[in-house]
Coordinates of C-alpha atoms and ligand atoms in Angstrom, one line a residue:
X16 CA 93.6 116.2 114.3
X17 CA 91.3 115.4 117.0
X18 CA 90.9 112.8 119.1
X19 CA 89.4 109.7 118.5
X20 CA 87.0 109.3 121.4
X21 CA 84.3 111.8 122.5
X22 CA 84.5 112.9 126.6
X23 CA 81.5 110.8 126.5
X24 CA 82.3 107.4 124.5
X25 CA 82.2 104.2 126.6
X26 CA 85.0 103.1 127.5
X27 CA 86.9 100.0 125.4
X28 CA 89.6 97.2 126.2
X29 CA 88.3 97.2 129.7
X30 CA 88.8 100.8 130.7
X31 CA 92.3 102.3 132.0
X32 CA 92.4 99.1 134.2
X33 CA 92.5 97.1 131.2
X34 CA 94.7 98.9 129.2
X35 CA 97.0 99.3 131.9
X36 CA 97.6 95.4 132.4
X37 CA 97.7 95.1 128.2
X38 CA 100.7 97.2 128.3
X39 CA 102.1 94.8 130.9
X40 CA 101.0 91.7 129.2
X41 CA 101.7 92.3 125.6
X42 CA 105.4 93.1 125.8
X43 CA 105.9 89.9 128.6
X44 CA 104.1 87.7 126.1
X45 CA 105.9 88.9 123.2
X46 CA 109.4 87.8 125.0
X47 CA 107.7 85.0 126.9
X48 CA 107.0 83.8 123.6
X49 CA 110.7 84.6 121.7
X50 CA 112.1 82.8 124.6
X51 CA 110.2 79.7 125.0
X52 CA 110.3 79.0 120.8
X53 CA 113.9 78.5 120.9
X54 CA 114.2 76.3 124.1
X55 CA 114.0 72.5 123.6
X56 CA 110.7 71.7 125.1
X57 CA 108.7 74.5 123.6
X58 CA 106.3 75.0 126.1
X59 CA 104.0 77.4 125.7
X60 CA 102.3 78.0 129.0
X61 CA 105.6 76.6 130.9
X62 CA 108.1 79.0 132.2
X63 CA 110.8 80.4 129.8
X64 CA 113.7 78.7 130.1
X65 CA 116.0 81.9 131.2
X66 CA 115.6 85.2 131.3
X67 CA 118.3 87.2 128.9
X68 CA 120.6 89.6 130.9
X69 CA 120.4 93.7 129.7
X70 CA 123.3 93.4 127.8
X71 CA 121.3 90.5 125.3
X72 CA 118.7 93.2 125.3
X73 CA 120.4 96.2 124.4
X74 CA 122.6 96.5 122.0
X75 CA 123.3 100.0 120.3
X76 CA 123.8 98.3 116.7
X77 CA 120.6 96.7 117.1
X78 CA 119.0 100.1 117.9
X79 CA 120.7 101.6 114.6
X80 CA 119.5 98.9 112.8
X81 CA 115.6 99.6 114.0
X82 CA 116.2 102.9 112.9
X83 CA 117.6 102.3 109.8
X84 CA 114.8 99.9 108.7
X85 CA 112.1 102.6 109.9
X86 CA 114.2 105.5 108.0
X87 CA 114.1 103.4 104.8
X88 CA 110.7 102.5 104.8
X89 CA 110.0 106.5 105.6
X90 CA 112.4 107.5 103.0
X91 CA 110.0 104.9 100.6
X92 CA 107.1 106.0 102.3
X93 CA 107.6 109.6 100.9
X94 CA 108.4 108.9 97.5
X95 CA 107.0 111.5 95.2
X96 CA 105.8 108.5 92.8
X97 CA 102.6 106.9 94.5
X98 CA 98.9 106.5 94.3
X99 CA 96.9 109.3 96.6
X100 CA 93.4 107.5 97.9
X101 CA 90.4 109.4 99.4
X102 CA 90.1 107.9 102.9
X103 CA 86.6 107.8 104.6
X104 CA 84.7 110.4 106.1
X105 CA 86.2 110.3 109.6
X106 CA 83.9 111.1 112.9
X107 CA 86.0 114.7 113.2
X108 CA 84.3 116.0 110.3
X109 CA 82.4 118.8 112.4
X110 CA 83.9 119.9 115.1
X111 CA 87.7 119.4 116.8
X112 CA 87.7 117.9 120.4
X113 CA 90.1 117.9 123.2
X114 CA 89.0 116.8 126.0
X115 CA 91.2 117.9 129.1
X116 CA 91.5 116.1 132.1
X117 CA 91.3 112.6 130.3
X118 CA 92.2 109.6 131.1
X119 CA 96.2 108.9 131.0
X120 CA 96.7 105.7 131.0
X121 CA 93.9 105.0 128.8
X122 CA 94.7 107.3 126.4
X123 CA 98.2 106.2 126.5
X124 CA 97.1 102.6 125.4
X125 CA 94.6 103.5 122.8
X126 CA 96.4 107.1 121.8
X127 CA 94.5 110.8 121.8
X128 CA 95.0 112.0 118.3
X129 CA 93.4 109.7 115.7
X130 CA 95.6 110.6 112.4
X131 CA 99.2 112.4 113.8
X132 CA 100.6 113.9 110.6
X133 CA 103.6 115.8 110.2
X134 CA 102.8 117.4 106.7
X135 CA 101.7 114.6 104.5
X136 CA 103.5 111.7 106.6
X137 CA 100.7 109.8 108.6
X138 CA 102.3 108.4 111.2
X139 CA 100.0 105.4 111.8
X140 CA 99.0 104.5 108.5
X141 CA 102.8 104.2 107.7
X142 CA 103.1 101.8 110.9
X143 CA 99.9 99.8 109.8
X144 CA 101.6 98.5 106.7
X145 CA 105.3 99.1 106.3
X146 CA 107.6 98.7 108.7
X147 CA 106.1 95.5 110.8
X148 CA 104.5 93.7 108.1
X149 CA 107.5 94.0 105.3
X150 CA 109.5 93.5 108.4
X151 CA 107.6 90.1 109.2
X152 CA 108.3 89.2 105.9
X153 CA 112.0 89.7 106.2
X154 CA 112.0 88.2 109.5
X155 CA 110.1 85.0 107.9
X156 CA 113.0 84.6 104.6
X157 CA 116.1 85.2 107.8
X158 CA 114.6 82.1 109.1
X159 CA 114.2 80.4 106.1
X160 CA 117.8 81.1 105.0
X161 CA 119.3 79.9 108.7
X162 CA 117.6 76.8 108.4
X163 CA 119.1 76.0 104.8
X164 CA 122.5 76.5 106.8
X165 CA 121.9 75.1 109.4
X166 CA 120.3 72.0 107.5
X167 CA 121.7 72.1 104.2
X168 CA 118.1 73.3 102.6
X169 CA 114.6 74.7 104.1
X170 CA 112.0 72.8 105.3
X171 CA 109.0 71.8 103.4
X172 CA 106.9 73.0 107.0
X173 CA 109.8 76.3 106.5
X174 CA 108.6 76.6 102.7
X175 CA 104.6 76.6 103.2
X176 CA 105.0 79.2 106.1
X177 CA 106.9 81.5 104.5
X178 CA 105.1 81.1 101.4
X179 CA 101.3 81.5 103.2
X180 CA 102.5 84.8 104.8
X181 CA 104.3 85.8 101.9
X182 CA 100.9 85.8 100.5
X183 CA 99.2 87.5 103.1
X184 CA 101.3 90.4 103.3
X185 CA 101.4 90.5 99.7
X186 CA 97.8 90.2 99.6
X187 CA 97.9 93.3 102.5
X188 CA 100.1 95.7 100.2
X189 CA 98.6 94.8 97.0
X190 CA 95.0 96.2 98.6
X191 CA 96.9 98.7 100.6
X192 CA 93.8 101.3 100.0
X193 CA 91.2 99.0 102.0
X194 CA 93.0 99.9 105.5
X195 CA 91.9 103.1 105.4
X196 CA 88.4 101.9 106.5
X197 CA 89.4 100.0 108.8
X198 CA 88.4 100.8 112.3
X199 CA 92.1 101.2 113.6
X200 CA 92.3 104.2 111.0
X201 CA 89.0 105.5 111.2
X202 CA 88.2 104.9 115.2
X203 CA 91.0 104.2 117.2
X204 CA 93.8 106.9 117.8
X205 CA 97.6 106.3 117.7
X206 CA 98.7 105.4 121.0
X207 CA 100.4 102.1 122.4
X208 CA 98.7 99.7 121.2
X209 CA 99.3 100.4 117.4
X210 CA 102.4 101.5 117.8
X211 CA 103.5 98.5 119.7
X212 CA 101.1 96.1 117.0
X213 CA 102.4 97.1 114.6
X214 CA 106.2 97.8 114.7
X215 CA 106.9 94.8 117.5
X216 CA 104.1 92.5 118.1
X217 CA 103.1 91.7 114.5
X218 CA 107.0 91.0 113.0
X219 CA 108.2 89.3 116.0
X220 CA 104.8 87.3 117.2
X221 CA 103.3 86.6 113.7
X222 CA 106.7 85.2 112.3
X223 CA 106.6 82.5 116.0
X224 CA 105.6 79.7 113.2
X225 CA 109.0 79.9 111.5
X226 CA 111.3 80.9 114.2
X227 CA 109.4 77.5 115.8
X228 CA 110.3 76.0 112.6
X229 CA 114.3 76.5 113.1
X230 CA 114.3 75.1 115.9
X231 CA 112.3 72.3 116.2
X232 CA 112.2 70.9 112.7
X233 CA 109.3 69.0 111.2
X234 CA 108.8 66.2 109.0
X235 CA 105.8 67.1 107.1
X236 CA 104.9 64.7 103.6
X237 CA 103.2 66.2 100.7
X238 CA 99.9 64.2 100.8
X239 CA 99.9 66.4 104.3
X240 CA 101.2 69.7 102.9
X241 CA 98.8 69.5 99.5
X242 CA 95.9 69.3 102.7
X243 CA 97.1 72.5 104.4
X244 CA 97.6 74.1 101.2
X245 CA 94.3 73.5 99.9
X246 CA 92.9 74.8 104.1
X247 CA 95.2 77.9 103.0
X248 CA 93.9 78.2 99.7
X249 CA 89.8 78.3 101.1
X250 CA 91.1 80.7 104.0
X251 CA 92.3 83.1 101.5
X252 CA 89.4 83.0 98.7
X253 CA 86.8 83.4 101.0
X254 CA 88.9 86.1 102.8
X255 CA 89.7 88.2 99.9
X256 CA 86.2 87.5 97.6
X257 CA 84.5 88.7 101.3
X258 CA 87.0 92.0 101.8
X259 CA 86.9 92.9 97.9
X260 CA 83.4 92.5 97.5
X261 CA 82.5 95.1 100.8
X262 CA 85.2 97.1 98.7
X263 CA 83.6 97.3 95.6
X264 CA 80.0 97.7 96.6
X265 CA 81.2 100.8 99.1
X266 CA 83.0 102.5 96.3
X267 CA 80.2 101.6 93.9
X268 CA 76.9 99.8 94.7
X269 CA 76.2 99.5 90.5
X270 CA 79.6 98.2 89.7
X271 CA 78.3 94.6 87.9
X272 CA 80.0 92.3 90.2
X273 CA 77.6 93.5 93.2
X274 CA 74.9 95.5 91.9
X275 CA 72.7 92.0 91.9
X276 CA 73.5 91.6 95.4
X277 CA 70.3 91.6 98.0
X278 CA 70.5 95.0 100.6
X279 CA 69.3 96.6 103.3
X280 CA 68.8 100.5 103.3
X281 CA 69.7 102.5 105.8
X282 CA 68.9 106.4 107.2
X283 CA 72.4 107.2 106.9
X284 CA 71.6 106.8 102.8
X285 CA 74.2 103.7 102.6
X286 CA 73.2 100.1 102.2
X287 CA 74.1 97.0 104.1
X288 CA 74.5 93.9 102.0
X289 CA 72.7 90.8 103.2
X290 CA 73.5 88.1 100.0
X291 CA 76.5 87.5 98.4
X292 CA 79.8 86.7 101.2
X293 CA 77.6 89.3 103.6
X294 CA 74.5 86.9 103.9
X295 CA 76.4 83.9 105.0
X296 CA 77.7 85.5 108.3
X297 CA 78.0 89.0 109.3
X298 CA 82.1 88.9 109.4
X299 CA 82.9 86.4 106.3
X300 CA 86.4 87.9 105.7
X301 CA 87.5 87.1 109.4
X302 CA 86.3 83.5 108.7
X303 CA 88.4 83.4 105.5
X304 CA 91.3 84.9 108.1
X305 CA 90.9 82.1 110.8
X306 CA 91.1 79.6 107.9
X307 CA 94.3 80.6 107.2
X308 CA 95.9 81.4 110.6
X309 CA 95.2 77.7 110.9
X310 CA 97.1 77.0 107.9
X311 CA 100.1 78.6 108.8
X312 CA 100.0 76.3 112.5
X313 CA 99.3 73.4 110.9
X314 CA 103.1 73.0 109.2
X315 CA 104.2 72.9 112.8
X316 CA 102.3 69.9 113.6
X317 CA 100.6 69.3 116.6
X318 CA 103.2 68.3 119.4
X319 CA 103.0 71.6 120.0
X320 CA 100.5 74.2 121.5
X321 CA 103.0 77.3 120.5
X322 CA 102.9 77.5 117.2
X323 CA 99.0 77.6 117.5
X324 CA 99.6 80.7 119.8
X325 CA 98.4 83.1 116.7
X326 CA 95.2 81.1 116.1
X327 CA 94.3 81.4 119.8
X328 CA 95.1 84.7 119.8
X329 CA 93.8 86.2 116.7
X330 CA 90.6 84.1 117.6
X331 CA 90.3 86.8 120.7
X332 CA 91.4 89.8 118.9
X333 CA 88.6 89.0 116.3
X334 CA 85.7 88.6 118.5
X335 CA 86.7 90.9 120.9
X336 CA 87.1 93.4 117.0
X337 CA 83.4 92.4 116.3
X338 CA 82.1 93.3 119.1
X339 CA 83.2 96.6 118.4
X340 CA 82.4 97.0 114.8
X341 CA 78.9 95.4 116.2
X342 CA 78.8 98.5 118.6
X343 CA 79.6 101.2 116.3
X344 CA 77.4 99.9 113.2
X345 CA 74.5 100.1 115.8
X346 CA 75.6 103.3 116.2
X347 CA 75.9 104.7 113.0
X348 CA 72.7 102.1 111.1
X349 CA 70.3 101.8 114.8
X350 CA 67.7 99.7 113.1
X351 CA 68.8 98.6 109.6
X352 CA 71.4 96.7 111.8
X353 CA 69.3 95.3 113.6
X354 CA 67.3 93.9 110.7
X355 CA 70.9 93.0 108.7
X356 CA 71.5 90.7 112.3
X357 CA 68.0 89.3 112.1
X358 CA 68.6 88.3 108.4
X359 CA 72.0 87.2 108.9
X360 CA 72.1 85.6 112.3
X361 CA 75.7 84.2 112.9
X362 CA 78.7 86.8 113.3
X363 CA 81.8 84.4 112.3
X364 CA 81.7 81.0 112.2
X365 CA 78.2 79.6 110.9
X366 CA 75.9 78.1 112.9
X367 CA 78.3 77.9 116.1
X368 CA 79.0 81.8 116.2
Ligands
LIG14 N1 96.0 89.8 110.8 C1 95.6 90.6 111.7 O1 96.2 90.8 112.7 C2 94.3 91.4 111.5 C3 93.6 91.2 110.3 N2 92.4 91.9 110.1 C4 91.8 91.7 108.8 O2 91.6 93.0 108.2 C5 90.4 93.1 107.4 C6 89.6 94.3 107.8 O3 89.0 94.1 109.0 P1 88.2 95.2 109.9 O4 88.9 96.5 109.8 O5 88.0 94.6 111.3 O6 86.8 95.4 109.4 P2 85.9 95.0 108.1 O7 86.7 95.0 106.9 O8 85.2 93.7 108.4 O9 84.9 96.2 108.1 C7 83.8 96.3 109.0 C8 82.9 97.4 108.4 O10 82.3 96.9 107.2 C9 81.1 97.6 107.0 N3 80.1 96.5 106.9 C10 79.8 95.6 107.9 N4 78.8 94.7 107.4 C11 78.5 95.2 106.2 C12 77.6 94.7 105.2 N5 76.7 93.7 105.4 N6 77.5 95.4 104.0 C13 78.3 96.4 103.8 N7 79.2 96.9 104.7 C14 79.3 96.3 105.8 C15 80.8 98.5 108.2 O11 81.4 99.8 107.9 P3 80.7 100.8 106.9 O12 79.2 100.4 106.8 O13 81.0 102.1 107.5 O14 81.4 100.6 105.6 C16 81.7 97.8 109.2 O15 82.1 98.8 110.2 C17 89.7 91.7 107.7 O16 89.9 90.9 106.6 C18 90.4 91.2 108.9 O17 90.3 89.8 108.9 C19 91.9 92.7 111.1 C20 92.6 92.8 112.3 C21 93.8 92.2 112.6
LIG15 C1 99.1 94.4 120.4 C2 97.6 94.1 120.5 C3 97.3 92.8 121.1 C4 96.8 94.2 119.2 C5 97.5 94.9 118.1 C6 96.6 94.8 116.9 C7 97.4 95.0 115.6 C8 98.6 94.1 115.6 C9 96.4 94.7 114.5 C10 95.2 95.7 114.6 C11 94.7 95.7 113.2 C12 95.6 95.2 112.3 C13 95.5 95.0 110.9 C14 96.4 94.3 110.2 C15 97.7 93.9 110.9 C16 97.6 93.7 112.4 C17 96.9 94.9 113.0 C18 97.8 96.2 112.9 C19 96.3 94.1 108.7 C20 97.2 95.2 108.1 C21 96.9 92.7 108.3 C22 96.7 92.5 106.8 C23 95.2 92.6 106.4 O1 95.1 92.4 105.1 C24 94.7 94.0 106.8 C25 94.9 94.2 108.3 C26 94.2 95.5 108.8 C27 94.2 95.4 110.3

């Protein structure tokens, strides 16, 4: 294990300062946000309409519950019966570091070791998938089912939400092998911000569209839903034709569905593509992402700005994200990236970004 930064890495997320206030911030929002979605006027940038005593918050059943659902998704986790993937060469590959004197609160938010095991059970690629996204998922179909109780039958707004994130995390678990090159596994370590990601903030802020939904229902006619449907439906090609295709080349550049794809060399002896998804902006499948976060807003209609709370937010979380993968494929490509960002000007969004 070692940890993820160097003594001498810059410093991300705006130092200890920064990652002092996130820890603040994130869990307000999170219950700013729970709050506000189930008072009548919904305001997202209004203040919460009252603040829950500690006996709402704790409750020892609830606590059970939590750790039931993370022992059951353990228990599954550690079946004997499941497909073992090579992950990526990771930066520890020479020499173990452990730098003394670091930074606490720091290393708090963005965590010290980068892969905690115990034996063969990784703790944060189990939290990356499992527990908060299957959890989302669950969240999402509770929703759905009060509503059909509460209303006599779900929403058509209730349907397409749960369906489009149904979808997504689907999508996620079906191409469960592609996180392990993402940068949270490969860069970041396991601290606070992961841990809180992924086991509160993604079930109980990325399911805000539905819980919305229950409580603010909307009328939504099927000339309207076929639109956000077909939004969804480009979101999610160009997402997943972008992710696969990266996929396939880095496994292997002469599979037949990439090998007539246009690249760049590079001294590290691996190619950047520049044609294909890769030569229309330097980020495609966080394009084909935004696409669909809009979907999933879009149900909720627009008398609202909190149901577009994920959009706004993702928006960040992905620009602030390329900006660091920008960083560290200077890093690791110096000039080849340079040339790939000459060829392919725009990082997101093209011509605007
Ligand atoms: N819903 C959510 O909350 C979130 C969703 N996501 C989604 O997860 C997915 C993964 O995203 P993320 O981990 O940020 O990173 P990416 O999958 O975009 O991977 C970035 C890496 O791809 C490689 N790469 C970049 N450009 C090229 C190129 N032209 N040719 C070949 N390889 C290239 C580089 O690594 P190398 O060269 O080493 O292979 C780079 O570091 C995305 O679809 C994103 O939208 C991400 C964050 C949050
Ligand atoms: C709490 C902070 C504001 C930020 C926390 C960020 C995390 C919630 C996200 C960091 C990267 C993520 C990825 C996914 C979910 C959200 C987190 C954990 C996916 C698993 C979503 C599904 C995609 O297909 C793959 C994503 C990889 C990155």
């Amino acid at each position: 294990m070692a940890s993820p930064q160097g003594s001498g890495a810059p410093l991300e997320f705006g130092g200890p300062l920064g990652a002092a206030a996130l820890m603040l911030l994130l869990p307000a929002t999170m219950f700013h946000l729970l709050l506000v979605a189930r008072s009548g006027p919904a305001r997202l940038l209004g203040p919460p309409p009252y603040l829950p005593g500690p006996e709402v918050l704790w409750s020892p059943q609830m606590l059970l519950l939590w750790f039931t659902w993370l022992g059951l998704q353990a228990a599954l986790y550690l079946l004997p019966a499941r497909k073992v993937a090579e992950g990526q060469e990771l930066k520890d590959k020479s020499r173990l570091r452990y730098p003394i004197n670091g930074n606490p609160i720091y290393d708090f938010f963005l965590g010290r070791e980068l892969n905690p095991r115990i034996w063969s059970f990784d703790f944060k690629y189990f939290c990356e998938l499992r527990p908060g996204l299957i959890g989302w998922v669950l969240i999402n179909l509770a929703l759905l089912m009060q509503e059909a109780e509460l209303r006599g039958s779900p929403s058509l707004a209730m349907w397409l939400v749960n369906g489009f994130q149904l979808l997504y995390v689907g999508d996620a678990l079906w191409h469960e092998e592609a996180v392990l090159t993402t940068m949270d596994i490969t860069h970041d370590g396991f601290g606070f911000m992961l841990a809180f990601g992924d086991l509160a903030w993604v079930p109980f802020t990325y399911s805000l569209q539905a819980q919305f939904l229950l409580h603010h229902p909307q009328p939504l006619g099927l000339p309207m839903a076929s639109v956000i449907c077909l939004i969804n439906a480009v979101g999610y090609y160009i997402f997943r034709g972008a992710n696969s295709q990266k996929h396939t080349f880095r496994k292997n550049p002469s599979d037949p569905r990439v090998a007539g794809l246009e690249t760049i060399p590079t001294a590290t002896g691996r190619q950047l593509l520049v044609s294909g998804w890769w030569g229309v902006v330097r980020h495609p499948n966080y394009l084909g992402d935004l696409i669909m976060a809009l979907a999933w807003s879009l149900p909720c209609g627009v008398s609202h700005l909190l149901p577009y709370f994920y959009l706004l937010y993702f928006t960040s979380l992905l620009v602030h994200r390329e900006a660091r993968d920008e960083q560290q494929c200077l890093r690791k490509y110096g000039l080849a990236w340079h040339e790939y960002c000459r060829r392919v000007p725009y990082r997101i969004l093209p011509y605007v970004y």
